[in-house]
Amino acid sequence: MRRGSAQVADVAVLGCGIVGLSIALQLQQRGLSCLLIDPRGPAGDASFGNAGSVSVGNLFPQAVPGTIASALRGLRNPLAPLKLDWPALPHYAGWLWRFARQARWDCVEQTLTALQALNVQARQAWLDLADAVDARDLIGETGYLHVYSEDASFEANAWARGHLQAQGVAHAVLDAQQLRDLEPGIAAIARHGVLQRDSLFVRDPGAFCQRLHGRLLARGAQAMTDRATAIQVEGAGYQVRTGTGSAHVDQVVVAAGAWSTALLRPLGVRLPVAAARGYHAAYAPQADLVGRPTLWAERYLVVSPMAAGIRVTGFKEMTAPDRPARPALMQALAPEARRLFPGLGSAPQSIWSGLRPCTPDSLPILDQVPGERIFVATGHGHLGLTQGPVSAELMTARILGQSPRVPMHAYRLDRFGMRVGS
């Protein structure tokens, strides 16, 4: 509804990626009216361009012992997965320092526990969401395949396979012949594999978010295709300003990904979130090339058989939200993708980039701004697709004043000692 020239709702959800839309649906199902605000509409950023894997077995933080040394060695390697946008360094220098401090085994163990608490529920949360919006046709039960081309790197990851076993994550370790039985199109360079059996595959994440967005609107949600520029206290609620108007709401959910930081800074909240740009190259459909998302561990590239064609994802570029993308990075990765799957088409049809909101410890922020009815759900990094629906269930309980079924301490705003109130 409207009040004068402004729209009115119980809750404004800032961000129409999988996290924000999933929260909006949970709230709407419990009787709250929702206003959806995003400058590019549903799945306008990272929720569109990911590899499509609901990776229930990805329990490991980005920062582990050895990560920093490996990253430094790779700075001059055009194929190394981490890239630094040097002109944007002031935006993420402090984040890198906190990231380095997380690369200790005691921190890793704590993070593993917190990631598992979310991921163990991710599969069912996704299936429930797909049922709720009649989108099971977009979900494949293919698993998620990791392959290794070098014996040394496979052996170095024995600790990770041990954790999968200890946490009860269904998986199979495959030799070279078993890999080729599973994926006949894979090259002989693939020597070892680990198949996460229970991981799901979202064949078109953008279409899924479009369907979810459409269901919300059909049930009465409002939408503004505009960028939120400010959140201001107004009476007993809040005014959300956008580039072309405003909205009056009782509560606000900030799920704006890498742009969440700028929205909350005027309220005295400093988020430990940095923008990491991911890329993908889109190829024409090839029905028999690959059957599931397949990660080449040494290159950190994923080849996925999306509904619209083959998608190759790669690179993590530390940057700032207003910095230009560098699509030439993916051009350099294309020959590597063909090394893994020689039948891949010779040239991509398009190259995409989008920003992931990343925290130093690889855990999302799922919390409430102290003293306010402003809730924050961001920082999921490369697990946004995986953890979006389960994050929504936990945040909805928090918003409604109920007890979430997972302890939320690990996902709090202030865990890095940063200011969270004026």
CSV table of N, CA, C and O in Angstrom, one decimal, residues 145 147 176 179-180 183-190 289 294 339-342:
chain,number,residue,atom,x,y,z
A,145,LEU,N,31.0,-32.6,-7.9
A,145,LEU,CA,32.2,-33.3,-8.1
A,145,LEU,C,33.4,-32.4,-8.0
A,145,LEU,O,33.5,-31.4,-8.7
A,147,VAL,N,37.5,-32.6,-8.7
A,147,VAL,CA,38.5,-33.4,-9.3
A,147,VAL,C,39.9,-32.8,-9.1
A,147,VAL,O,40.1,-31.6,-9.0
A,176,ALA,N,40.8,-42.6,-11.2
A,176,ALA,CA,40.7,-42.1,-12.5
A,176,ALA,C,39.7,-42.8,-13.4
A,176,ALA,O,38.9,-42.2,-14.1
A,179,LEU,N,36.2,-41.9,-12.2
A,179,LEU,CA,35.8,-40.5,-12.7
A,179,LEU,C,35.3,-40.6,-14.1
A,179,LEU,O,34.3,-39.9,-14.5
A,180,ARG,N,36.0,-41.3,-15.0
A,180,ARG,CA,35.6,-41.4,-16.4
A,180,ARG,C,34.3,-42.2,-16.6
A,180,ARG,O,33.6,-41.9,-17.5
A,183,GLU,N,31.9,-39.3,-15.5
A,183,GLU,CA,31.9,-38.2,-16.5
A,183,GLU,C,32.8,-38.6,-17.7
A,183,GLU,O,34.0,-38.3,-17.7
A,184,PRO,N,32.2,-39.2,-18.7
A,184,PRO,CA,32.9,-39.7,-19.8
A,184,PRO,C,33.7,-38.6,-20.6
A,184,PRO,O,34.7,-38.9,-21.2
A,185,GLY,N,33.2,-37.4,-20.5
A,185,GLY,CA,33.8,-36.3,-21.2
A,185,GLY,C,35.0,-35.7,-20.6
A,185,GLY,O,35.7,-34.8,-21.2
A,186,ILE,N,35.4,-36.1,-19.4
A,186,ILE,CA,36.5,-35.5,-18.7
A,186,ILE,C,37.8,-36.0,-19.2
A,186,ILE,O,37.9,-37.1,-19.7
A,187,ALA,N,38.8,-35.2,-19.1
A,187,ALA,CA,40.1,-35.5,-19.7
A,187,ALA,C,40.9,-36.4,-18.8
A,187,ALA,O,40.7,-36.5,-17.6
A,188,ALA,N,42.0,-37.0,-19.4
A,188,ALA,CA,42.8,-37.9,-18.6
A,188,ALA,C,43.6,-37.2,-17.5
A,188,ALA,O,44.2,-37.9,-16.7
A,189,ILE,N,43.7,-35.9,-17.6
A,189,ILE,CA,44.5,-35.2,-16.5
A,189,ILE,C,43.8,-35.3,-15.2
A,189,ILE,O,44.4,-35.1,-14.1
A,190,ALA,N,42.5,-35.6,-15.2
A,190,ALA,CA,41.7,-35.8,-13.9
A,190,ALA,C,42.1,-37.1,-13.3
A,190,ALA,O,41.7,-38.2,-13.8
A,289,LEU,N,28.4,-33.2,-22.5
A,289,LEU,CA,29.7,-32.8,-22.1
A,289,LEU,C,30.0,-33.1,-20.6
A,289,LEU,O,31.0,-33.7,-20.2
A,294,THR,N,31.3,-29.5,-11.7
A,294,THR,CA,32.6,-30.2,-11.5
A,294,THR,C,33.7,-29.2,-11.3
A,294,THR,O,34.0,-28.3,-12.2
A,339,ARG,N,41.0,-28.0,-21.2
A,339,ARG,CA,41.9,-29.0,-20.8
A,339,ARG,C,41.2,-30.0,-19.9
A,339,ARG,O,41.5,-31.2,-20.0
A,340,LEU,N,40.2,-29.6,-19.1
A,340,LEU,CA,39.5,-30.5,-18.3
A,340,LEU,C,38.4,-31.2,-19.1
A,340,LEU,O,38.2,-32.4,-18.9
A,341,PHE,N,37.7,-30.5,-19.9
A,341,PHE,CA,36.7,-31.1,-20.8
A,341,PHE,C,37.0,-30.7,-22.2
A,341,PHE,O,36.6,-29.6,-22.7
A,342,PRO,N,37.8,-31.5,-22.9
A,342,PRO,CA,38.2,-31.2,-24.3
A,342,PRO,C,37.1,-30.9,-25.3
A,342,PRO,O,37.3,-30.3,-26.3
